[in-house]
Coordinates of C-alpha atoms in Angstrom, one line a residue:
X26 CA -10.7 36.6 23.9
X27 CA -9.8 33.1 25.1
X28 CA -6.3 31.8 24.6
X29 CA -5.7 28.0 24.3
X30 CA -2.1 26.7 24.5
X31 CA -0.3 23.4 24.4
X32 CA -2.7 20.7 23.6
X33 CA -5.6 23.1 24.3
X34 CA -6.5 21.3 27.5
X35 CA -7.9 24.6 28.7
X36 CA -10.8 24.1 26.4
X37 CA -12.2 21.2 28.4
X38 CA -10.3 20.7 31.7
X39 CA -12.6 17.8 32.7
X40 CA -13.2 16.3 29.3
X41 CA -10.7 13.5 29.8
X42 CA -12.2 12.6 33.2
X43 CA -15.7 12.7 31.7
X44 CA -14.7 10.5 28.8
X45 CA -13.1 8.0 31.2
X46 CA -16.1 8.0 33.5
X47 CA -18.7 7.7 30.8
X48 CA -18.3 3.9 30.3
X49 CA -18.5 3.4 34.0
X50 CA -21.6 5.5 34.2
X51 CA -23.2 3.7 31.3
X52 CA -22.5 0.4 32.9
X53 CA -24.0 1.6 36.2
X54 CA -27.1 2.8 34.5
X55 CA -27.4 -0.5 32.7
X56 CA -27.0 -2.4 35.9
X57 CA -29.7 -0.4 37.7
X58 CA -32.3 -1.2 35.0
X59 CA -31.3 -4.8 34.3
X60 CA -32.9 -7.8 36.1
X61 CA -30.7 -9.7 38.5
X62 CA -30.1 -13.5 38.5
X63 CA -33.4 -14.2 40.2
X64 CA -35.3 -12.1 37.6
X65 CA -36.0 -9.2 39.9
X66 CA -35.7 -5.7 38.5
X67 CA -32.9 -3.6 40.0
X68 CA -33.5 -0.3 41.8
X69 CA -34.5 2.7 39.7
X70 CA -32.0 5.5 39.3
X71 CA -32.1 8.4 41.7
X72 CA -33.1 10.7 38.9
X73 CA -33.3 10.6 35.1
X74 CA -31.7 13.0 32.6
X75 CA -33.4 14.6 29.6
X76 CA -31.3 16.6 27.1
X77 CA -33.2 19.0 24.8
X78 CA -31.4 20.5 21.8
X79 CA -31.9 20.7 18.1
X80 CA -28.4 19.4 17.3
X81 CA -28.6 15.6 17.4
X82 CA -24.8 15.1 17.5
X83 CA -24.5 17.5 20.5
X84 CA -27.5 15.8 22.1
X85 CA -25.8 12.4 22.0
X86 CA -22.6 13.9 23.3
X87 CA -24.3 15.5 26.3
X88 CA -26.3 12.5 27.1
X89 CA -23.3 10.3 27.2
X90 CA -20.7 12.5 28.9
X91 CA -22.4 14.9 31.3
X92 CA -21.2 14.8 34.9
X93 CA -24.6 14.1 36.4
X94 CA -24.7 10.6 35.1
X95 CA -22.3 9.3 37.7
X96 CA -24.7 10.3 40.5
X97 CA -27.8 8.6 39.2
X98 CA -27.0 5.4 41.2
X99 CA -26.4 7.3 44.5
X100 CA -29.2 6.2 46.9
X101 CA -31.2 8.7 49.0
X102 CA -30.1 11.7 47.0
X103 CA -32.1 14.6 48.5
X104 CA -33.4 17.6 46.5
X105 CA -30.8 20.0 47.9
X106 CA -27.9 17.8 47.0
X107 CA -29.3 17.3 43.5
X108 CA -29.6 21.1 43.0
X109 CA -26.0 21.5 44.1
X110 CA -24.9 18.9 41.6
X111 CA -26.9 20.6 38.8
X112 CA -25.1 23.9 39.5
X113 CA -21.7 22.2 39.4
X114 CA -22.6 20.3 36.2
X115 CA -23.1 23.5 34.1
X116 CA -19.4 24.3 33.8
X117 CA -18.7 20.7 32.6
X118 CA -21.4 21.0 30.0
X119 CA -19.8 24.2 28.7
X120 CA -16.5 22.4 28.5
X121 CA -18.0 19.7 26.4
X122 CA -19.6 22.2 24.1
X123 CA -16.4 24.3 23.9
X124 CA -14.5 21.2 22.7
X125 CA -17.0 21.1 19.8
X126 CA -16.4 24.7 18.9
X127 CA -19.5 26.2 20.7
X128 CA -18.1 28.9 23.0
X129 CA -21.3 30.9 23.8
X130 CA -24.0 28.3 24.6
X131 CA -27.2 29.0 26.5
X132 CA -27.7 26.2 29.1
X133 CA -30.6 25.8 31.4
X134 CA -30.9 23.0 33.9
X135 CA -34.3 22.4 35.6
X136 CA -35.6 19.7 37.9
X137 CA -39.1 18.3 37.8
X138 CA -39.6 17.0 41.3
X139 CA -43.2 15.8 40.7
X140 CA -41.9 13.0 38.5
X141 CA -40.8 9.8 40.1
X142 CA -37.9 9.5 39.9
X143 CA -37.2 13.3 39.4
X144 CA -36.3 14.4 35.9
X145 CA -33.3 16.8 35.3
X146 CA -33.9 18.6 32.0
X147 CA -30.9 20.1 30.3
X148 CA -32.0 22.6 27.6
X149 CA -29.2 23.7 25.3
X150 CA -29.0 26.5 22.7
X151 CA -25.5 26.0 21.4
X152 CA -25.4 29.0 19.1
X153 CA -23.1 29.0 16.1
X154 CA -20.0 26.9 15.9
X155 CA -16.8 28.9 15.9
X156 CA -15.0 28.8 12.5
X157 CA -11.3 28.9 11.8
X158 CA -10.3 32.3 10.7
X159 CA -6.6 31.6 9.9
X160 CA -3.9 29.0 10.6
X161 CA -0.3 30.2 11.0
X162 CA 2.2 27.3 10.6
X163 CA 5.7 28.3 11.5
X164 CA 9.0 26.3 11.6
X165 CA 12.1 26.3 13.8
X166 CA 15.2 24.3 13.7
X167 CA 17.1 23.1 10.6
X168 CA 14.0 23.1 8.4
X169 CA 13.6 26.9 9.0
X170 CA 17.2 27.7 8.0
X171 CA 18.2 25.1 5.5
X172 CA 19.0 26.2 1.9
X173 CA 18.2 22.7 0.7
X174 CA 15.2 22.8 -1.7
X175 CA 13.9 19.6 -0.1
X176 CA 13.4 21.4 3.2
X177 CA 11.4 24.1 1.5
X178 CA 9.3 21.4 -0.3
X179 CA 8.6 19.8 3.0
X180 CA 7.5 23.0 4.6
X181 CA 5.2 23.6 1.6
X182 CA 3.7 20.1 1.8
X183 CA 3.0 20.4 5.5
X184 CA 1.2 23.8 5.0
X185 CA -0.8 22.5 2.0
X186 CA -1.9 19.3 3.9
X187 CA -2.9 21.2 7.1
X188 CA -6.2 19.6 8.0
X189 CA -7.9 22.5 9.8
X190 CA -7.7 25.5 7.5
X191 CA -9.6 28.7 7.3
X192 CA -13.4 28.3 6.9
X193 CA -13.6 25.0 8.7
X194 CA -15.5 24.4 11.9
X195 CA -13.3 24.3 15.0
X196 CA -13.4 21.2 17.3
X197 CA -10.9 20.0 19.8
X198 CA -10.6 16.7 18.0
X199 CA -10.0 18.3 14.7
X200 CA -7.4 20.7 16.2
X201 CA -5.5 17.8 17.8
X202 CA -5.7 15.7 14.7
X203 CA -4.4 18.5 12.5
X204 CA -1.4 19.0 14.8
X205 CA -0.7 15.3 14.9
X206 CA -0.8 15.1 11.2
X207 CA 1.6 18.0 10.7
X208 CA 4.0 16.5 13.2
X209 CA 3.9 13.1 11.4
X210 CA 4.8 14.8 8.1
X211 CA 7.7 16.5 9.8
X212 CA 9.3 13.5 11.3
X213 CA 8.6 11.2 8.3
X214 CA 11.5 12.8 6.4
X215 CA 14.8 14.3 7.4
X216 CA 13.8 15.2 11.0
X217 CA 12.9 12.1 13.2
X218 CA 13.6 14.2 16.3
X219 CA 11.1 16.9 15.4
X220 CA 8.6 18.0 18.0
X221 CA 5.7 20.4 18.4
X222 CA 6.8 23.8 19.8
X223 CA 4.3 26.6 20.1
X224 CA 0.7 25.6 19.9
X225 CA -2.3 27.9 20.5
X226 CA -5.9 28.5 19.5
X227 CA -6.9 32.2 20.0
X228 CA -10.7 32.2 20.3
X229 CA -12.8 35.3 19.7
X230 CA -16.1 34.3 21.4
X231 CA -18.0 37.3 20.2
X232 CA -17.0 36.9 16.6
X233 CA -17.2 33.1 16.9
X234 CA -13.8 32.7 15.2
X235 CA -10.5 31.0 16.0
X236 CA -7.0 31.9 15.0
X237 CA -4.7 28.9 15.1
X238 CA -0.9 29.0 15.5
X239 CA 1.7 26.2 15.7
X240 CA 5.5 26.1 15.5
X241 CA 7.0 22.8 14.4
X242 CA 10.6 22.5 15.7
X243 CA 12.4 20.1 13.3
X244 CA 15.6 19.9 15.4
X245 CA 18.7 18.9 13.4
X246 CA 18.8 17.2 10.0
X247 CA 19.4 13.4 10.3
X248 CA 21.6 11.5 7.9
X249 CA 21.9 7.8 7.8
X250 CA 25.1 6.3 9.2
X251 CA 26.6 2.8 8.9
X252 CA 24.4 -0.2 9.2
X253 CA 24.4 -2.1 12.5
X254 CA 23.0 -5.6 12.3
X255 CA 21.8 -7.8 15.1
X256 CA 20.4 -11.3 14.8
X257 CA 22.6 -12.6 12.0
X258 CA 24.2 -16.0 12.4
X259 CA 24.1 -18.2 9.3
X260 CA 24.3 -15.4 6.6
X261 CA 27.1 -12.9 6.2
X262 CA 26.9 -9.7 8.2
X263 CA 27.2 -7.6 5.1
X264 CA 24.1 -9.0 3.4
X265 CA 21.4 -6.9 5.1
X266 CA 23.2 -3.7 4.2
X267 CA 23.5 -4.7 0.6
X268 CA 19.9 -5.8 0.3
X269 CA 18.6 -2.7 2.1
X270 CA 20.2 -0.3 -0.5
X271 CA 20.6 2.6 2.0
X272 CA 23.5 4.9 1.3
X273 CA 25.6 6.3 4.2
X274 CA 25.0 10.1 4.3
X275 CA 21.5 10.2 2.7
X276 CA 18.9 12.1 4.6
X277 CA 16.6 10.2 6.9
X278 CA 13.3 9.1 5.2
X279 CA 10.8 6.9 7.0
X280 CA 9.5 5.5 3.7
X281 CA 13.0 4.5 2.6
X282 CA 13.5 2.6 5.8
X283 CA 10.1 0.8 5.3
X284 CA 11.1 -0.1 1.7
X285 CA 14.5 -1.4 3.0
X286 CA 12.7 -3.5 5.6
X287 CA 10.4 -5.0 2.9
X288 CA 13.4 -5.8 0.7
X289 CA 15.0 -7.7 3.5
X290 CA 11.9 -9.8 4.1
X291 CA 11.2 -10.5 0.4
X292 CA 14.8 -11.5 -0.2
X293 CA 14.2 -15.0 1.2
X294 CA 17.1 -14.7 3.6
X295 CA 15.0 -13.3 6.5
X296 CA 11.7 -14.2 8.0
X297 CA 11.4 -10.9 9.8
X298 CA 13.3 -7.6 9.9
X299 CA 13.0 -4.3 11.6
X300 CA 14.9 -1.3 10.3
X301 CA 15.1 1.9 12.3
X302 CA 17.1 5.0 13.3
X303 CA 17.1 6.0 16.9
X304 CA 17.0 9.9 17.2
X305 CA 19.7 11.1 19.5
X306 CA 18.5 13.1 22.4
X307 CA 19.4 16.8 22.3
X308 CA 19.1 19.5 25.0
X309 CA 16.6 22.2 24.6
X310 CA 17.7 25.9 24.9
X311 CA 16.5 27.7 28.0
X312 CA 16.1 31.4 28.5
X313 CA 16.7 32.0 24.8
X314 CA 15.6 35.3 23.4
X315 CA 12.5 34.6 21.4
X316 CA 13.2 37.5 19.0
X317 CA 16.7 36.3 18.2
X318 CA 17.2 34.2 15.1
X319 CA 18.7 31.0 16.4
X320 CA 21.3 29.2 14.3
X321 CA 20.3 26.0 12.6
X322 CA 21.4 22.9 14.7
X323 CA 24.2 20.8 13.2
X324 CA 23.3 17.7 11.2
X325 CA 23.3 14.4 13.0
X326 CA 24.6 11.1 11.5
X327 CA 22.8 8.2 13.1
X328 CA 23.5 4.5 12.5
X329 CA 20.8 2.4 10.9
X330 CA 19.7 -0.4 13.3
X331 CA 18.7 -3.6 11.6
X332 CA 17.2 -6.4 13.7
X333 CA 16.7 -9.5 11.6
X334 CA 15.3 -13.0 12.1
X335 CA 17.0 -15.3 9.6
X336 CA 15.2 -17.7 7.4
X337 CA 16.1 -21.4 7.6
X338 CA 19.0 -22.5 5.4
X339 CA 16.7 -25.0 3.7
X340 CA 13.0 -24.9 3.1
X341 CA 10.4 -26.9 1.2
X342 CA 6.9 -25.7 0.3
X343 CA 3.9 -27.5 -1.1
X344 CA 1.2 -25.4 -2.6
X345 CA -2.2 -25.9 -4.0
X346 CA -4.0 -23.4 -6.3
X347 CA -6.5 -22.8 -9.0
X348 CA -6.7 -20.4 -11.9
X349 CA -9.3 -20.0 -14.6
X350 CA -6.5 -20.1 -17.2
X351 CA -4.9 -23.4 -16.1
X352 CA -7.3 -25.1 -13.7
X353 CA -6.1 -26.9 -10.5
X354 CA -2.4 -26.5 -9.7
X355 CA 0.1 -28.3 -7.4
X356 CA 3.5 -26.8 -6.8
X357 CA 6.5 -28.0 -4.9
X358 CA 9.4 -25.6 -4.1
X359 CA 12.7 -26.3 -2.4
X360 CA 15.0 -23.5 -1.4
X361 CA 18.7 -23.7 -0.3
X362 CA 20.0 -20.3 0.7
X363 CA 23.7 -21.3 0.7
X364 CA 24.7 -24.1 -1.6
X365 CA 27.9 -25.7 -0.3
X366 CA 31.1 -24.5 -1.9
X367 CA 29.3 -22.2 -4.2
X368 CA 27.5 -20.0 -1.6
X369 CA 24.7 -19.2 -4.1
X370 CA 21.0 -19.7 -3.5
X371 CA 19.3 -22.5 -5.3
X372 CA 15.5 -22.5 -5.8
X373 CA 14.1 -25.6 -7.5
X374 CA 10.4 -25.6 -8.4
X375 CA 8.0 -28.1 -10.0
X376 CA 4.4 -27.3 -11.1
X377 CA 1.8 -29.7 -12.2
X378 CA -1.1 -28.1 -14.1
X379 CA -3.2 -29.0 -17.1
X380 CA -2.1 -26.0 -19.1
X381 CA 1.4 -25.2 -17.8
X382 CA 3.5 -27.9 -16.3
X383 CA 7.2 -27.2 -15.6
X384 CA 10.3 -28.0 -13.6
X385 CA 13.1 -25.5 -13.1
X386 CA 16.1 -24.7 -11.0
X387 CA 17.4 -21.2 -10.5
X388 CA 20.8 -20.3 -9.0
X389 CA 21.4 -16.7 -7.8
X390 CA 24.5 -15.3 -6.1
X391 CA 24.5 -13.0 -3.1
X392 CA 24.6 -9.3 -4.2
X393 CA 28.0 -7.5 -4.6
X394 CA 28.5 -4.1 -3.1
X395 CA 27.3 -2.6 -6.4
X396 CA 24.1 -4.6 -6.3
X397 CA 25.0 -6.9 -9.2
X398 CA 24.4 -10.6 -8.9
X399 CA 25.2 -13.6 -11.1
X400 CA 22.4 -16.0 -12.0
X401 CA 21.7 -19.2 -13.9
X402 CA 18.4 -20.9 -14.8
X403 CA 17.5 -24.3 -16.3
X404 CA 13.8 -25.0 -17.1
X405 CA 11.7 -27.7 -18.8
X406 CA 8.1 -27.0 -19.5
X407 CA 5.0 -28.2 -21.3
X408 CA 2.4 -25.6 -22.4
X409 CA -0.9 -27.0 -23.6
X410 CA -3.8 -25.1 -25.1
X411 CA -6.8 -26.2 -27.2
X412 CA -4.8 -26.8 -30.4
X413 CA -1.1 -27.3 -29.6
X414 CA 1.2 -28.8 -27.0
X415 CA 4.6 -27.1 -26.8
X416 CA 7.6 -28.6 -25.0
X417 CA 10.2 -25.9 -24.1
X418 CA 13.7 -26.2 -22.9
X419 CA 15.5 -23.1 -21.6
X420 CA 19.0 -22.4 -20.3
X421 CA 20.0 -18.9 -19.1
X422 CA 23.1 -17.3 -17.6
X423 CA 23.7 -13.7 -16.8
X424 CA 23.8 -10.8 -14.3
X425 CA 21.1 -8.7 -12.7
X426 CA 21.0 -5.6 -10.6
X427 CA 18.0 -4.7 -8.4
X428 CA 17.9 -1.1 -7.1
X429 CA 15.3 0.8 -5.1
X430 CA 13.0 1.5 -8.0
X431 CA 14.5 -0.3 -11.0
X432 CA 16.0 -3.6 -12.2
X433 CA 18.5 -4.4 -14.9
X434 CA 19.2 -7.9 -16.3
X435 CA 21.7 -9.0 -19.0
X436 CA 21.8 -12.7 -20.0
X437 CA 22.5 -15.2 -22.6
X438 CA 19.7 -17.7 -23.3
X439 CA 19.2 -20.9 -25.2
X440 CA 15.6 -21.9 -26.2
X441 CA 14.3 -25.1 -27.7
X442 CA 10.7 -25.6 -28.6
X443 CA 9.1 -28.7 -29.9
X444 CA 5.4 -28.5 -30.9
X445 CA 2.8 -31.3 -31.2
X446 CA -0.6 -31.0 -32.7
X447 CA -4.0 -32.2 -31.4
X448 CA -3.3 -35.7 -33.0
X449 CA 0.0 -36.0 -31.0
X450 CA 2.2 -35.7 -34.0
X451 CA 5.1 -33.2 -34.1
X452 CA 4.4 -30.1 -36.1
X453 CA 7.8 -29.0 -37.5
X454 CA 6.5 -25.8 -39.0
X455 CA 8.3 -22.6 -38.2
X456 CA 4.9 -20.8 -38.1
X457 CA 3.9 -22.9 -35.0
X458 CA 7.1 -21.9 -33.0
X459 CA 8.9 -25.2 -33.5
X460 CA 12.6 -24.3 -33.4
X461 CA 15.6 -23.3 -31.3
X462 CA 17.7 -20.2 -30.8
X463 CA 20.6 -18.7 -29.0
X464 CA 20.1 -15.0 -27.9
X465 CA 21.5 -12.2 -25.9
X466 CA 19.0 -10.1 -24.0
X467 CA 18.6 -7.0 -21.9
X468 CA 15.6 -6.2 -19.6
X469 CA 15.0 -2.9 -17.8
X470 CA 12.1 -2.3 -15.4
X471 CA 11.2 0.7 -13.2
X472 CA 8.4 0.7 -10.7
X473 CA 7.1 4.0 -9.2
X474 CA 4.0 2.6 -7.5
X475 CA 2.9 3.7 -4.1
X476 CA 2.7 0.1 -2.9
X477 CA 4.8 -2.8 -4.2
X478 CA 2.2 -5.6 -3.7
X479 CA -1.1 -3.7 -4.1
X480 CA -0.6 -0.3 -5.7
X481 CA -3.4 2.3 -6.1
X482 CA -1.2 5.0 -7.6
X483 CA 2.0 5.6 -9.5
X484 CA 3.3 3.8 -12.6
X485 CA 5.6 1.2 -14.0
X486 CA 7.5 0.8 -17.2
X487 CA 9.5 -2.1 -18.7
X488 CA 11.5 -2.9 -21.8
X489 CA 13.0 -6.1 -23.2
X490 CA 15.4 -6.1 -26.0
X491 CA 17.2 -9.1 -27.4
X492 CA 18.8 -10.5 -30.5
X493 CA 20.2 -13.8 -31.6
X494 CA 20.3 -16.5 -34.2
X495 CA 18.1 -19.5 -34.9
X496 CA 19.7 -22.9 -34.8
X497 CA 17.2 -25.4 -36.4
X498 CA 17.3 -25.4 -40.2
X499 CA 19.0 -22.5 -41.9
X500 CA 20.5 -20.2 -39.3
X501 CA 18.8 -16.8 -39.3
X502 CA 19.3 -13.7 -37.2
X503 CA 16.4 -12.2 -35.4
X504 CA 15.7 -9.3 -32.9
X505 CA 13.0 -9.2 -30.3
X506 CA 11.5 -6.3 -28.3
X507 CA 8.8 -5.9 -25.7
X508 CA 7.5 -2.7 -24.0
X509 CA 4.9 -2.6 -21.2
X510 CA 3.4 0.1 -19.1
X511 CA 0.9 0.3 -16.2
X512 CA -0.3 3.5 -14.6
X513 CA -3.0 4.6 -12.1
X514 CA -4.9 7.8 -12.6
X515 CA -6.8 9.0 -9.4
X516 CA -10.2 10.4 -9.9
X517 CA -10.3 12.2 -6.6
X518 CA -8.1 13.2 -3.7
X519 CA -9.2 10.9 -0.9
X520 CA -8.7 7.2 -0.1
X521 CA -12.3 6.6 -1.0
X522 CA -12.0 8.1 -4.5
X523 CA -12.1 5.8 -7.6
X524 CA -9.2 5.5 -10.0
X525 CA -8.3 4.3 -13.5
X526 CA -5.8 1.6 -14.1
X527 CA -4.3 1.9 -17.6
X528 CA -2.2 -1.0 -19.0
X529 CA -0.5 -1.3 -22.4
X530 CA 1.9 -3.9 -23.8
X531 CA 3.4 -4.4 -27.3
X532 CA 6.0 -6.8 -28.7
X533 CA 7.7 -7.7 -31.9
X534 CA 10.0 -10.3 -33.3
X535 CA 11.7 -9.3 -36.5
X536 CA 13.2 -12.2 -38.5
X537 CA 13.6 -13.3 -42.1
X538 CA 10.9 -15.5 -43.7
X539 CA 11.4 -19.1 -42.7
X540 CA 13.4 -18.5 -39.6
X541 CA 12.4 -21.0 -36.9
X542 CA 12.1 -18.8 -33.9
X543 CA 11.1 -20.9 -30.9
X544 CA 7.6 -20.6 -29.5
X545 CA 8.9 -19.3 -26.1
X546 CA 10.1 -16.1 -27.9
X547 CA 6.9 -15.5 -30.0
X548 CA 3.6 -14.2 -28.8
X549 CA 0.1 -15.3 -27.8
X550 CA -2.5 -13.3 -25.9
X551 CA -5.7 -13.8 -23.9
X552 CA -6.4 -14.8 -20.3
X553 CA -6.5 -13.4 -16.8
X554 CA -3.6 -10.9 -17.1
X555 CA -3.9 -10.2 -20.8
X556 CA -7.2 -9.8 -22.7
X557 CA -10.1 -10.9 -20.5
X558 CA -13.1 -12.5 -22.1
X559 CA -10.8 -14.9 -23.9
X560 CA -9.0 -18.0 -22.8
X561 CA -5.3 -18.3 -22.0
X562 CA -3.4 -18.1 -25.3
X563 CA -6.6 -18.0 -27.3
X564 CA -5.5 -15.0 -29.3
X565 CA -2.9 -15.9 -32.0
X566 CA -2.5 -16.7 -35.7
X567 CA -5.4 -18.8 -37.1
X568 CA -3.8 -21.3 -39.5
X569 CA -5.2 -24.6 -40.7
X570 CA -7.7 -24.9 -37.8
X571 CA -5.1 -24.2 -35.1
X572 CA -4.1 -21.1 -33.2
X573 CA -0.3 -20.5 -33.6
X574 CA 2.0 -17.9 -32.0
X575 CA 2.8 -14.7 -33.9
X576 CA 5.6 -12.2 -34.4
X577 CA 3.7 -9.1 -33.4
X578 CA 1.5 -8.5 -30.3
X579 CA -0.4 -5.6 -28.7
X580 CA -2.7 -5.5 -25.7
X581 CA -4.3 -2.7 -23.7
X582 CA -6.7 -2.3 -20.8
X583 CA -8.7 0.4 -19.2
X584 CA -10.0 -0.5 -15.7
X585 CA -12.2 1.6 -13.4
X586 CA -11.6 0.7 -9.7
X587 CA -13.9 2.0 -7.0
X588 CA -13.5 1.2 -3.3
X589 CA -16.7 0.0 -1.6
X590 CA -17.1 2.0 1.6
X591 CA -18.0 0.6 5.0
X592 CA -20.6 2.1 7.4
X593 CA -18.1 4.7 8.5
X594 CA -17.5 5.9 5.0
X595 CA -14.1 4.4 4.7
X596 CA -12.7 1.9 2.1
X597 CA -13.6 -1.6 3.2
X598 CA -10.9 -3.5 1.4
X599 CA -13.2 -4.6 -1.4
X600 CA -13.3 -2.7 -4.7
X601 CA -15.7 -2.8 -7.6
X602 CA -14.1 -2.9 -11.0
X603 CA -15.3 -2.4 -14.6
X604 CA -13.0 -2.8 -17.6
X605 CA -12.5 -3.0 -21.3
X606 CA -9.5 -4.9 -22.7
X607 CA -8.3 -5.1 -26.2
X608 CA -5.5 -7.1 -28.0
X609 CA -4.4 -9.0 -31.0
X610 CA -1.5 -11.1 -32.4
X611 CA -0.5 -10.9 -36.1
X612 CA 2.4 -11.6 -38.5
X613 CA 2.8 -8.0 -39.4
X614 CA 1.9 -4.7 -37.6
X615 CA -0.7 -3.7 -40.2
X616 CA -2.7 -6.8 -39.6
X617 CA -3.2 -6.1 -35.8
X618 CA -7.0 -5.8 -35.3
X619 CA -7.9 -5.4 -31.6
X620 CA -10.3 -8.0 -30.2
X621 CA -12.4 -6.5 -27.4
X622 CA -13.4 -7.9 -24.0
X623 CA -15.6 -6.0 -21.5
X624 CA -16.5 -7.0 -18.0
X625 CA -17.0 -6.3 -14.4
X626 CA -16.0 -7.8 -11.0
X627 CA -14.5 -7.2 -7.6
X628 CA -11.1 -7.0 -6.0
X629 CA -10.4 -8.0 -2.4
X630 CA -7.2 -6.9 -0.6
X631 CA -5.2 -9.9 0.9
X632 CA -1.8 -10.2 2.5
X633 CA -0.4 -11.6 -0.8
X634 CA -1.9 -8.9 -3.0
X635 CA -5.3 -8.3 -4.5
X636 CA -7.6 -11.2 -5.3
X637 CA -9.7 -10.5 -8.4
X638 CA -12.9 -12.2 -9.6
X639 CA -14.4 -10.9 -12.8
X640 CA -16.7 -12.0 -15.6
X641 CA -15.9 -10.8 -19.1
X642 CA -17.6 -11.0 -22.5
X643 CA -15.4 -11.6 -25.5
X644 CA -16.8 -9.6 -28.5
X645 CA -15.1 -11.9 -31.0
X646 CA -16.2 -15.2 -29.5
X647 CA -19.5 -13.9 -28.1
X648 CA -19.0 -15.8 -24.9
X649 CA -18.7 -15.0 -21.2
X650 CA -15.7 -16.2 -19.2
X651 CA -14.9 -16.2 -15.5
X652 CA -11.5 -14.9 -14.5
X653 CA -9.8 -15.4 -11.1
X654 CA -6.4 -14.1 -10.2
X655 CA -4.4 -13.4 -7.0
X656 CA -1.4 -11.1 -6.5
X657 CA 0.1 -8.2 -8.4
X658 CA 3.0 -8.6 -10.9
X659 CA 4.7 -6.1 -13.0

């Protein structure tokens, strides 16, 4: 029986040295065989090495990392000295093989003196690789004694995700990786001061089996304390804490800190942010009876450290873009993070595009301690499609609250839409969306995605509910509702597995006949983020040779996403997609008849979210369309 402890360095005491020396040896060999500046060939090596084994992976390993390589460049190496080096090299070769799980190899080193230079032949019969018989994962510290179900769940998750379970081939690399992965899981939640305690691999060479054992010492439970901010000058010191949404007393969670850091950066007040908790040092017990059941360490409350780099008070941005829905685009945005006397943020934006031109100004207060913020919006826009040009005016005032995974928004809104036909004349027909209205609205959205800007798992759900009264013509009440959902269904358990993205959206405006509900509150479908295979706003109500907005809408999409793997078998950042979309707009629910679009394309991961290029075929129009989009919005 062989017992390996700690980081199992006993498996290969010289492995680190051999690994470090290998590049130097390789360079020396290359130098010896390469021509010099004058074109002359360098001296031949003192001897050559030939490895013979049926296992190609082991052959490559032994060729690159055996101890004899470093002596090939030694001049005047006599036969006796070479024989001595060969005898010493055998133990190093056994160490290399043991690190790969081969503990009973047959190694024969022979020298062919007749060859010039001499040949050292290393013949290896590695035998069978040792297999893991069992893996015992134990816990110490708070996680072992806590009655909190979260601690039990964390133990369960660590055991289930252990990477080197029974039946797997043992290697030093896999053993180290499994321990590192388990420790990362431990310190990611609740226990940032966790450490590896006992660690051993008990090898039965005769049975070619290994029993693994580790003890993960969690240390004390860590709870978040008050926020401590450094780097703030122009914005209030309370702002980072309110934006981060971390509660004093909640258990430490590395993912929560990362989300808080992202919220600070995306808020617009900070160009950079670093959120951390510094685990307090604790003394380790010495001379403790291993058979005694130690008491759980007391919980620690640690302050949350926030280092921020503030964004400029004013900022102007010019942007150029292109979409298949609207064509070339120019945008100009000006941001003032603290308007004088008011203290609110003002974001003014203008966009020039063939299909959608607008100018808007958005005011937003700093968040209160509860997370609620006041906001106001004024917007003028011109929306142009093949048949109609719609001029919209919109005023909005209300309150919003953004939490970790959800958003709520209450607001009063005024909408005015004026519609022109293809001949340039105003179309004052309520069925084209020409009208105005005053409404009260509520929006609720929750996002449970695994990544906010480029999700591959999780789901999101949103509702909009509003009601109001039309102003043009006879005043009529109306109600409006929209529901949307997006979910990802994995088709495997690894990062290289494909997945399904399922999207659905439905909307309805209920109003009396003749009510002139403005176009901005009605529905059209089609385009990059709707039903692909059709142009932007191409799906609507066909009336008198034009396509008008409707009172009812439904769209759905099923998209298969498969990562394209690189040469190492890992996701390359490019994904193949294939999809089928469906949707329709009608004046009553019974008239909704889905129009299909099918297509294929590719997605590329970028810092601003996925960039998608796809070609889709519209079954109704019998035409192909190219669709380009950047970013993820839900």
